[in-house]
Short mmCIF file of C-alpha atoms in Angstrom, two decimals:
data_model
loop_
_atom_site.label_atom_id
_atom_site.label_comp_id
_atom_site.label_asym_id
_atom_site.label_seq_id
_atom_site.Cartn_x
_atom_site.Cartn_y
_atom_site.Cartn_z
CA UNK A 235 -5.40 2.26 -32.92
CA UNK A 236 -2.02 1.03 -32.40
CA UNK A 237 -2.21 -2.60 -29.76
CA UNK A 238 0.17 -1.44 -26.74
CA UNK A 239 2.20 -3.23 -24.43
CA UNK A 240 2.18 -2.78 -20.96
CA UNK A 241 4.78 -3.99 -18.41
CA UNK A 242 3.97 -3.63 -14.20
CA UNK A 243 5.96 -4.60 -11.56
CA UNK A 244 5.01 -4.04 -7.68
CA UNK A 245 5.08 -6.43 -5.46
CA UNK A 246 6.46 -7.84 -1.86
CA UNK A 247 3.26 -6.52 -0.26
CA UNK A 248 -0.66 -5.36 -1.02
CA UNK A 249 1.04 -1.86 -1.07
CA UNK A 250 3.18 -2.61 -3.74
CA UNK A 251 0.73 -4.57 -5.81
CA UNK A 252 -2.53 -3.05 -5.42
CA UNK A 253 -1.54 0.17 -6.81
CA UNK A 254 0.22 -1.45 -9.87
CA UNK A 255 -3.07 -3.17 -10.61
CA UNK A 256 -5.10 -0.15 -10.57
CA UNK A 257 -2.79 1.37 -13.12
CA UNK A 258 -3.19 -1.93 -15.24
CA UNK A 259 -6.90 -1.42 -15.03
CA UNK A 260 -7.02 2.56 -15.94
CA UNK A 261 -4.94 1.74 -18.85
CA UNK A 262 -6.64 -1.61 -19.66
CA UNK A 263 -9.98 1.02 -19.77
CA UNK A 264 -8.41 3.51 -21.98
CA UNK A 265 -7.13 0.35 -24.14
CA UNK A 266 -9.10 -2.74 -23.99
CA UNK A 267 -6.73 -3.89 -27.03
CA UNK A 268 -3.37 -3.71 -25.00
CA UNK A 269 -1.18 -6.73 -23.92
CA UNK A 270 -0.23 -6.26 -19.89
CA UNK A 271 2.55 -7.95 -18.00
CA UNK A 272 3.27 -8.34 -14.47
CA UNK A 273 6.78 -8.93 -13.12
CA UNK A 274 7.37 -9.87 -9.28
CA UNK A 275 9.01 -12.07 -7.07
CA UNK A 276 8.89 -15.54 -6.45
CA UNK A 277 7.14 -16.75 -3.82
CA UNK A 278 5.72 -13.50 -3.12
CA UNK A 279 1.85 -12.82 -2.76
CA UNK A 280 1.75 -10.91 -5.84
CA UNK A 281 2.33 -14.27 -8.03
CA UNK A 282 -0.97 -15.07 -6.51
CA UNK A 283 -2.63 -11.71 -6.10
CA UNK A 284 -2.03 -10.38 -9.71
CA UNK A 285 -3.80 -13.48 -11.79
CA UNK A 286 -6.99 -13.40 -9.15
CA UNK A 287 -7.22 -9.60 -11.04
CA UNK A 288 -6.86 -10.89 -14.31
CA UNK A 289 -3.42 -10.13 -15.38
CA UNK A 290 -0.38 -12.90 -16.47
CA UNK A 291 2.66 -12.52 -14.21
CA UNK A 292 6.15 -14.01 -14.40
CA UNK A 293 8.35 -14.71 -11.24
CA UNK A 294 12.45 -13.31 -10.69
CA UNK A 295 14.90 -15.27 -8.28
CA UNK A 296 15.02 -11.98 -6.37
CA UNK A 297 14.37 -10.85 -2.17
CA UNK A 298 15.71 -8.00 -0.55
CA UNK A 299 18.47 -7.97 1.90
CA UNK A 300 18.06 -8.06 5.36
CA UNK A 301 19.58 -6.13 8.15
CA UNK A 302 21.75 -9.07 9.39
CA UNK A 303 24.41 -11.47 8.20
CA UNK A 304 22.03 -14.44 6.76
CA UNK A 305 22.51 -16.89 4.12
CA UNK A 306 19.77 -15.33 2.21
CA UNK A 307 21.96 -11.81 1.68
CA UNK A 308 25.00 -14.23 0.56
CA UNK A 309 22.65 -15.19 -2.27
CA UNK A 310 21.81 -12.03 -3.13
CA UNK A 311 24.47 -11.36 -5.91
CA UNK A 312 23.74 -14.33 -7.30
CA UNK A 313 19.89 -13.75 -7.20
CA UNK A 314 20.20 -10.41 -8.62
CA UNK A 315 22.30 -11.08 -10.90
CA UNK A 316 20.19 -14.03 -12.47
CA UNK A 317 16.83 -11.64 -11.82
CA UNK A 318 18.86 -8.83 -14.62
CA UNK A 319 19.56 -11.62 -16.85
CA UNK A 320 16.00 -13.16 -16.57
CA UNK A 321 14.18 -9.20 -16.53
CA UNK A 322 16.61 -8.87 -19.88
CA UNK A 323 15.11 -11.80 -21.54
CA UNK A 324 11.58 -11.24 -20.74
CA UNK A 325 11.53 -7.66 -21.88
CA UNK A 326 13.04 -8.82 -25.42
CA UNK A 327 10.49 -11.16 -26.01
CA UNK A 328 7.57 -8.68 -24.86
CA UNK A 329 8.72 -5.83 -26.52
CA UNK A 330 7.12 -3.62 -24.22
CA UNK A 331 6.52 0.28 -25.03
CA UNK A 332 6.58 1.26 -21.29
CA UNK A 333 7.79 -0.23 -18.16
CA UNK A 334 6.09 1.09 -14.79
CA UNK A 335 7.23 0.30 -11.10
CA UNK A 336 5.46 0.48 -8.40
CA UNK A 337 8.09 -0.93 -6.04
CA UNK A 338 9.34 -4.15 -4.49
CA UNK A 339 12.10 -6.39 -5.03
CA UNK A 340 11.21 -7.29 -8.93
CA UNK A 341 10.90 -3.41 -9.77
CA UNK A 342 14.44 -2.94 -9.42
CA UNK A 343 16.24 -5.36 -11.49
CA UNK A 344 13.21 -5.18 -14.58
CA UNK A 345 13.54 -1.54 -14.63
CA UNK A 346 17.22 -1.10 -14.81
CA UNK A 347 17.53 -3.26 -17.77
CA UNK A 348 14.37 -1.71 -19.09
CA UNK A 349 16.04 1.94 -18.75
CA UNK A 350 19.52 0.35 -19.93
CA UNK A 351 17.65 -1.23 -23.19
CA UNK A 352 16.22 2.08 -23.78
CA UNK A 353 12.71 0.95 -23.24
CA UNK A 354 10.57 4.22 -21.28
CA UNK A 355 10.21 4.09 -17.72
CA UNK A 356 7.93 4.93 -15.29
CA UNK A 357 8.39 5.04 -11.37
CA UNK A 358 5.55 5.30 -8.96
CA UNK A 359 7.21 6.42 -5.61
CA UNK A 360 4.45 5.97 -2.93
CA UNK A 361 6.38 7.25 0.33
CA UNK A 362 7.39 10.33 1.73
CA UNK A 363 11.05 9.42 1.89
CA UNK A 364 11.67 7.12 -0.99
CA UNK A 365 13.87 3.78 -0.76
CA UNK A 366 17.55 3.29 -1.86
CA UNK A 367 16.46 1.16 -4.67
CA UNK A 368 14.24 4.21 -6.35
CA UNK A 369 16.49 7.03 -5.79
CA UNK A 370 19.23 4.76 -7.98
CA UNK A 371 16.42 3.78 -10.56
CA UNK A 372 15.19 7.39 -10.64
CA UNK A 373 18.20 8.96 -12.16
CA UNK A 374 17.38 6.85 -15.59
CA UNK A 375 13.61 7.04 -15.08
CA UNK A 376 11.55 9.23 -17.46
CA UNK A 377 8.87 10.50 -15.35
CA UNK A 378 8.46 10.03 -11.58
CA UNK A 379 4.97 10.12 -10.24
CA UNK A 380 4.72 11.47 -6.30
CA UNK A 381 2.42 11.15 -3.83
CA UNK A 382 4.43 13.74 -1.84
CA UNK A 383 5.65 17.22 -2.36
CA UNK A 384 9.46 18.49 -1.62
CA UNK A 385 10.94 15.89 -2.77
CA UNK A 386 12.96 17.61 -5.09
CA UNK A 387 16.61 16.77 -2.83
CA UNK A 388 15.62 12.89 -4.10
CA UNK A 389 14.57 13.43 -7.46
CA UNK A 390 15.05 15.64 -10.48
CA UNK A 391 12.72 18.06 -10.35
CA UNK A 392 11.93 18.30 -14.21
CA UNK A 393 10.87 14.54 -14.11
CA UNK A 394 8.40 14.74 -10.84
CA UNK A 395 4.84 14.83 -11.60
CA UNK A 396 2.62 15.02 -8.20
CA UNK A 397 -0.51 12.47 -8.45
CA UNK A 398 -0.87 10.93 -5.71
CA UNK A 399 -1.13 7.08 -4.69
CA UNK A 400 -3.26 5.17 -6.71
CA UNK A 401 -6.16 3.64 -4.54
CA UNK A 402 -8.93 1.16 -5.61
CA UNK A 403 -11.42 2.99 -7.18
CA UNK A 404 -14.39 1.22 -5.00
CA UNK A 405 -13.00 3.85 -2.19
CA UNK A 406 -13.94 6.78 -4.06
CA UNK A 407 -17.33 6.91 -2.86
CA UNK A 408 -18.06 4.92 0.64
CA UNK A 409 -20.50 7.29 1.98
CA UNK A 410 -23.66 5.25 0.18
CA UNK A 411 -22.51 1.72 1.44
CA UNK A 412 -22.85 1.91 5.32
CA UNK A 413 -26.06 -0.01 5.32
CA UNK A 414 -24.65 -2.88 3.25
CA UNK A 415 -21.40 -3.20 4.93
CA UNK A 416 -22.92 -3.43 8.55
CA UNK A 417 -24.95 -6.29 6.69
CA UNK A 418 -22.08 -7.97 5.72
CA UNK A 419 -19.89 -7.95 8.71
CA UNK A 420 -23.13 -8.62 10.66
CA UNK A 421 -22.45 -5.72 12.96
CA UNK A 422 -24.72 -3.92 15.72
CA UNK A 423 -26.00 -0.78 14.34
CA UNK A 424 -26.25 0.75 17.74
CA UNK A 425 -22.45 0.45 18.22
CA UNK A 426 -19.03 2.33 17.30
CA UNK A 427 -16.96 0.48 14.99
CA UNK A 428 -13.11 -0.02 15.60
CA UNK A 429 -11.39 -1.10 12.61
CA UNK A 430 -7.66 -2.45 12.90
CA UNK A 431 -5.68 -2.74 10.34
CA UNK A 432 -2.10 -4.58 10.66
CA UNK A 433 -1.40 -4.63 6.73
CA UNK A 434 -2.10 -7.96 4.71
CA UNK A 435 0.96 -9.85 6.59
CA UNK A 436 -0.10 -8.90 9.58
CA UNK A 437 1.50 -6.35 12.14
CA UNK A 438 2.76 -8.28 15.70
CA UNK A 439 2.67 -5.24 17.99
CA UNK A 440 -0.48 -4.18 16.52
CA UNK A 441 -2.06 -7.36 17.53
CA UNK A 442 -0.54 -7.58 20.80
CA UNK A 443 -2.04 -4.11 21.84
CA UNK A 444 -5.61 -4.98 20.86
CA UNK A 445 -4.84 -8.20 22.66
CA UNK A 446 -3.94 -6.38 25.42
CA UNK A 447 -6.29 -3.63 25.57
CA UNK A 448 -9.48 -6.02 24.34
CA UNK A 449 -11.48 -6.35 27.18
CA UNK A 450 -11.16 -2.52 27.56
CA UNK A 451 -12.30 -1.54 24.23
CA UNK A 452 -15.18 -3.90 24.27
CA UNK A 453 -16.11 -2.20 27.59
CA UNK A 454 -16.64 0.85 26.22
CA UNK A 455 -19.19 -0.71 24.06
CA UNK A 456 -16.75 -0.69 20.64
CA UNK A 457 -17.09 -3.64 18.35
CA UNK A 458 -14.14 -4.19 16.22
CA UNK A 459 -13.22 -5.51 12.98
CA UNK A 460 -9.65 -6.89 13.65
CA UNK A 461 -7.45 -7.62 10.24
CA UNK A 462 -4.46 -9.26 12.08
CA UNK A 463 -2.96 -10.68 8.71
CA UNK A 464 -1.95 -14.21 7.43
CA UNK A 465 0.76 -14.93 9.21
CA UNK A 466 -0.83 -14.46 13.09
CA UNK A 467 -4.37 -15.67 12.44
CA UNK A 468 -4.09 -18.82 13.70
CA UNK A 469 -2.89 -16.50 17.04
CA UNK A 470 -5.37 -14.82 17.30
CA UNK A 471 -9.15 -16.29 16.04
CA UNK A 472 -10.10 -17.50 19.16
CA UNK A 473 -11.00 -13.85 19.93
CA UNK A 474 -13.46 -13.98 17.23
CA UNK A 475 -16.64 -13.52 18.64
CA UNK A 476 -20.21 -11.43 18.14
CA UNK A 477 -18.13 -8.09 18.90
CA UNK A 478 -14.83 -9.18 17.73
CA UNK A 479 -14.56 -10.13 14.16
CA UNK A 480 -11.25 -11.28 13.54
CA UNK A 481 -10.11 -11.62 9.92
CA UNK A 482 -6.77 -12.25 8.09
CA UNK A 483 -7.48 -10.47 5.10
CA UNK A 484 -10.31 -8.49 4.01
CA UNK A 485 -11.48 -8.85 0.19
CA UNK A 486 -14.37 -5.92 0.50
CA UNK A 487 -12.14 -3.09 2.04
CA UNK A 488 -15.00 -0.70 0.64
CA UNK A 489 -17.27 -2.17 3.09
CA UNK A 490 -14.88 -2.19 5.78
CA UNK A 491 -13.94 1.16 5.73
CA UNK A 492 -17.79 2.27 5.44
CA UNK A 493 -18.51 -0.04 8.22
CA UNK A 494 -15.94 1.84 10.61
CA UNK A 495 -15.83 4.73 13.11
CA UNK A 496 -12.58 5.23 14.11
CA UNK A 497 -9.37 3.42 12.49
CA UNK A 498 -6.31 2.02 13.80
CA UNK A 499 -3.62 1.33 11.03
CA UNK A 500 0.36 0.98 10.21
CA UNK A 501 1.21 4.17 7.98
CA UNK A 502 2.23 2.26 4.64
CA UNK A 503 1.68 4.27 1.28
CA UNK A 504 -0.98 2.93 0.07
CA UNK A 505 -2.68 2.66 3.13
CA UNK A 506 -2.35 6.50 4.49
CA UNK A 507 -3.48 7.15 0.67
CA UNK A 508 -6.90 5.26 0.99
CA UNK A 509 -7.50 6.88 4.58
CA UNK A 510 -7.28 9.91 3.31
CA UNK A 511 -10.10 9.27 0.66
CA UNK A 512 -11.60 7.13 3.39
CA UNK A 513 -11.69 10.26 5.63
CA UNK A 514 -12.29 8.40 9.06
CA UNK A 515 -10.36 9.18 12.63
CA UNK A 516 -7.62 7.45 12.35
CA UNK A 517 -4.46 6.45 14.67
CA UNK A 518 -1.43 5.25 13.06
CA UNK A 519 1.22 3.31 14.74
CA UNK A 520 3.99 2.86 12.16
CA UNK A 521 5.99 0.08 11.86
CA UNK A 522 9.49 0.85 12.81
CA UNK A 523 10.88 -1.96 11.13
CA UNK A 524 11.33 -0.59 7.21
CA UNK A 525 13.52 0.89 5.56
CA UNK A 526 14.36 4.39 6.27
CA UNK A 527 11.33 4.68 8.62
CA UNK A 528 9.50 6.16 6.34
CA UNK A 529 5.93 5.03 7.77
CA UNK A 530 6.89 7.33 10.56
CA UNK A 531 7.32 10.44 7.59
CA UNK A 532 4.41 8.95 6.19
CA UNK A 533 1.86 9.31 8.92
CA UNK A 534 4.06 12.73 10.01
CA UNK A 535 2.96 14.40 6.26
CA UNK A 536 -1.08 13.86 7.76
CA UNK A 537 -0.39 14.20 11.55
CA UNK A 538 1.20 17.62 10.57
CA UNK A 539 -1.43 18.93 9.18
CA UNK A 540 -3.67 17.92 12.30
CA UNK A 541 -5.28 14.94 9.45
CA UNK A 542 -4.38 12.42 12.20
CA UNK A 543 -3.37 10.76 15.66
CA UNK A 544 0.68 9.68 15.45
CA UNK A 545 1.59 6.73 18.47
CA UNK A 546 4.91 5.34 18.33
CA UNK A 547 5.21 1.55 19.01
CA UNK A 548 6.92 2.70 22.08
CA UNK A 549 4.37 4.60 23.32
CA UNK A 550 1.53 2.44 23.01
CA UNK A 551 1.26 0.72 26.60
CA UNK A 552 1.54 4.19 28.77
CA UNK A 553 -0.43 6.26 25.73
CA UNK A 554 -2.84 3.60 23.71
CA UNK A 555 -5.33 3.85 26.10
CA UNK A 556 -6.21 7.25 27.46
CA UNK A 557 -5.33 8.51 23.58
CA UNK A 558 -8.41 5.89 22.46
CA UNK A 559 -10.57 6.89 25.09
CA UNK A 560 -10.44 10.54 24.61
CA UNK A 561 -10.91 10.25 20.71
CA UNK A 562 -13.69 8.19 21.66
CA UNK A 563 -15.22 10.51 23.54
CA UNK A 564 -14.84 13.54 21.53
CA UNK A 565 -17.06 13.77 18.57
CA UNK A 566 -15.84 17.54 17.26
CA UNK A 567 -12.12 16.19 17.43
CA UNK A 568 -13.80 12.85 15.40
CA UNK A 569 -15.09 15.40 12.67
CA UNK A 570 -12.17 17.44 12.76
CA UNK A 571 -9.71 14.59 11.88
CA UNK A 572 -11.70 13.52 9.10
CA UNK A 573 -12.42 16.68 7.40
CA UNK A 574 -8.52 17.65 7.66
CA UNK A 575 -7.62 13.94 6.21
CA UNK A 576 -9.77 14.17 3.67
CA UNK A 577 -8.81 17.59 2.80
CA UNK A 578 -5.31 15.98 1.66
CA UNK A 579 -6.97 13.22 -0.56
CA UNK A 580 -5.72 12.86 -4.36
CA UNK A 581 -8.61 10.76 -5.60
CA UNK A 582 -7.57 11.11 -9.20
CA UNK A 583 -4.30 9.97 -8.82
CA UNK A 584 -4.64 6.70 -11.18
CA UNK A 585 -5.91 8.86 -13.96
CA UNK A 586 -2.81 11.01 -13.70
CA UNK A 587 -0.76 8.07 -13.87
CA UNK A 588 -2.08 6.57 -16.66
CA UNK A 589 -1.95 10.45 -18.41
CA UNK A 590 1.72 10.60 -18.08
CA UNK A 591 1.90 7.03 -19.37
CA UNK A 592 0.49 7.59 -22.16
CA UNK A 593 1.99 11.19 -22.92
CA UNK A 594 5.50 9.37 -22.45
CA UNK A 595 4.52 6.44 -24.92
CA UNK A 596 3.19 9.29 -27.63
CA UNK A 597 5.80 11.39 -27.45
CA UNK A 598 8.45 8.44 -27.71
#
């Protein structure tokens, strides 16, 4: 069998680089013999996150640009310009047969030259609304693999393949793992679990609610598992208690989602994705702070179809409460939300991935 080459880039955030990893492995399964390359940003947490899972990675001068006038978005031609020249040189020496993106500021600049050196492309479009950067990259792109549908006034419609996100594969089955992951977050059997998610950064009005509204939960007998992210633990561990475990990132997110009973979470990609094959209650509170909004679309595709509770950062101090307390206290609407969010689960979304990669490399 002919030895393939593989080039991945996703990266910025876990949302980015968790679901170019799982591709990696699916296709690392089908063929053990294949070379794999990762391609991110400097200084970004995939240049650590992507060797802890086994792979090499290599680093562009590249960063997105930001909303104001900053000396960072002077640099940016100059960064971007270097990060094509650099993307250039690292795909002629690879000789890759495919090049996938998952998103992030290093997708963009690897797979334009890729697509302008003739080299197949894949894009992996994880939201609801895509971003600027894939709707440019798309019109090159060979196939585009959706976790939505109607997107057809972004992307061609001959090159859109629906899949799904692709979600660690440990997810798949939770239902067995209760037992063990009340062991290992040493949690009271007899209680309801809140889990809060803020993303692997961390999410500051997130944190400042459950601050907030604490003592509250806690008094209606709740313990909570509180991921409040890298950059505000230091903030926020002095809450951590026998009924507050507060974490800044979680490495067993299988046991974390089997240990809870009701989720709060930001409405990234990749995290509405593994909710839905999660299938717990969950309340999103998007961030409003990305690009296009499209957590807010995001959560909207599940909330429409009555898969979830939508709050608005604005809302949270007159709503957060009484909207907790009800969902609490309402076991039907509990069962409801997670057979409907479940109901929208594409568990076999990394398969299809790796099937169109591999049609598109074979029919080359």
């Amino acid at each position: 069998m002919r030895q393939y080459k593989f080039i991945l880039s996703g990266g910025g955030t876990g949302g980015h680089i968790y679901p170019a990893i799982a591709i990696a492995n699916e296709l690392k399964s089908r063929f053990p013999d294949a070379e794999f390359l990762f391609v991110g940003a400097k200084d970004k947490m995939e240049m650590q996150k992507v060797p802890q899972a086994g792979f090499q990675i290599k680093g562009l001068w590249i960063a997105g640009l930001q909303r104001k006038i900053t000396l960072q978005n002077m640099m940016f031609p100059l960064k971007l310009a270097d990060s094509l020249w650099k993307a250039k040189q690292i795909i002629k020496e690879f000789k890759p047969d495919v090049v996938i993106g998952t998103g992030g500021f290093a997708s963009g600049p690897l797979l334009k030259m890729a697509s302008m050196m003739e080299v197949p492309t894949v894009i992996q479009e994880q939201n609801s609304f895509p971003g600027i950067t894939n709707k440019l990259l798309s019109k090159k792109a060979d196939v585009i693999c959706v976790a939505y549908e109607n997107l057809e006034r972004f992307f061609t419609k001959e090159k859109m393949v629906l899949t799904g996100n692709p979600v660690r594969q440990d997810l798949i089955d939770i239902d067995g793992k209760r037992a063990a992951a009340v062991a290992y977050f040493n949690l009271d059997v007899n209680k309801k679990t809140l889990l809060v998610l803020g993303g692997s950064l961390g999410a500051r009005r997130v944190n400042q609610l459950i601050e907030k509204e604490l003592e509250n939960i806690q008094n209606q007998g709740v313990q909570l598992i509180w991921q409040c992210g890298k950059l505000y633990f230091d903030d926020y561990k002095k809450y951590d208690s026998n009924t507050v475990h507060v974490v800044d990132f979680i490495e067993r997110m299988d046991f974390v989602y089997a240990a809870a009973d009701v989720i709060i979470s930001r409405a990234g990609a990749s995290s509405v994705s593994e909710l839905s094959i999660v299938g717990k209650p969950v309340i999103f509170i998007p961030s409003p702070n990305v690009a296009e909004d499209h957590q807010t679309k995001n959560a909207k595709a599940i909330v429409d179809k009555k898969g979830a509770i939508l709050l608005k950062e604005s809302e949270l101090d007159s709503e957060f409460s009484l909207v907790f307390e009800a969902l609490l206290q309402d076991q039907a609407k509990q069962s409801q939300l997670s057979k409907n969010i479940k109901d929208l689960a594409m568990p076999e979304a990394t398969k299809e991935i790796a099937d169109e990669i591999v049609k598109l490399i074979r029919n080359k």
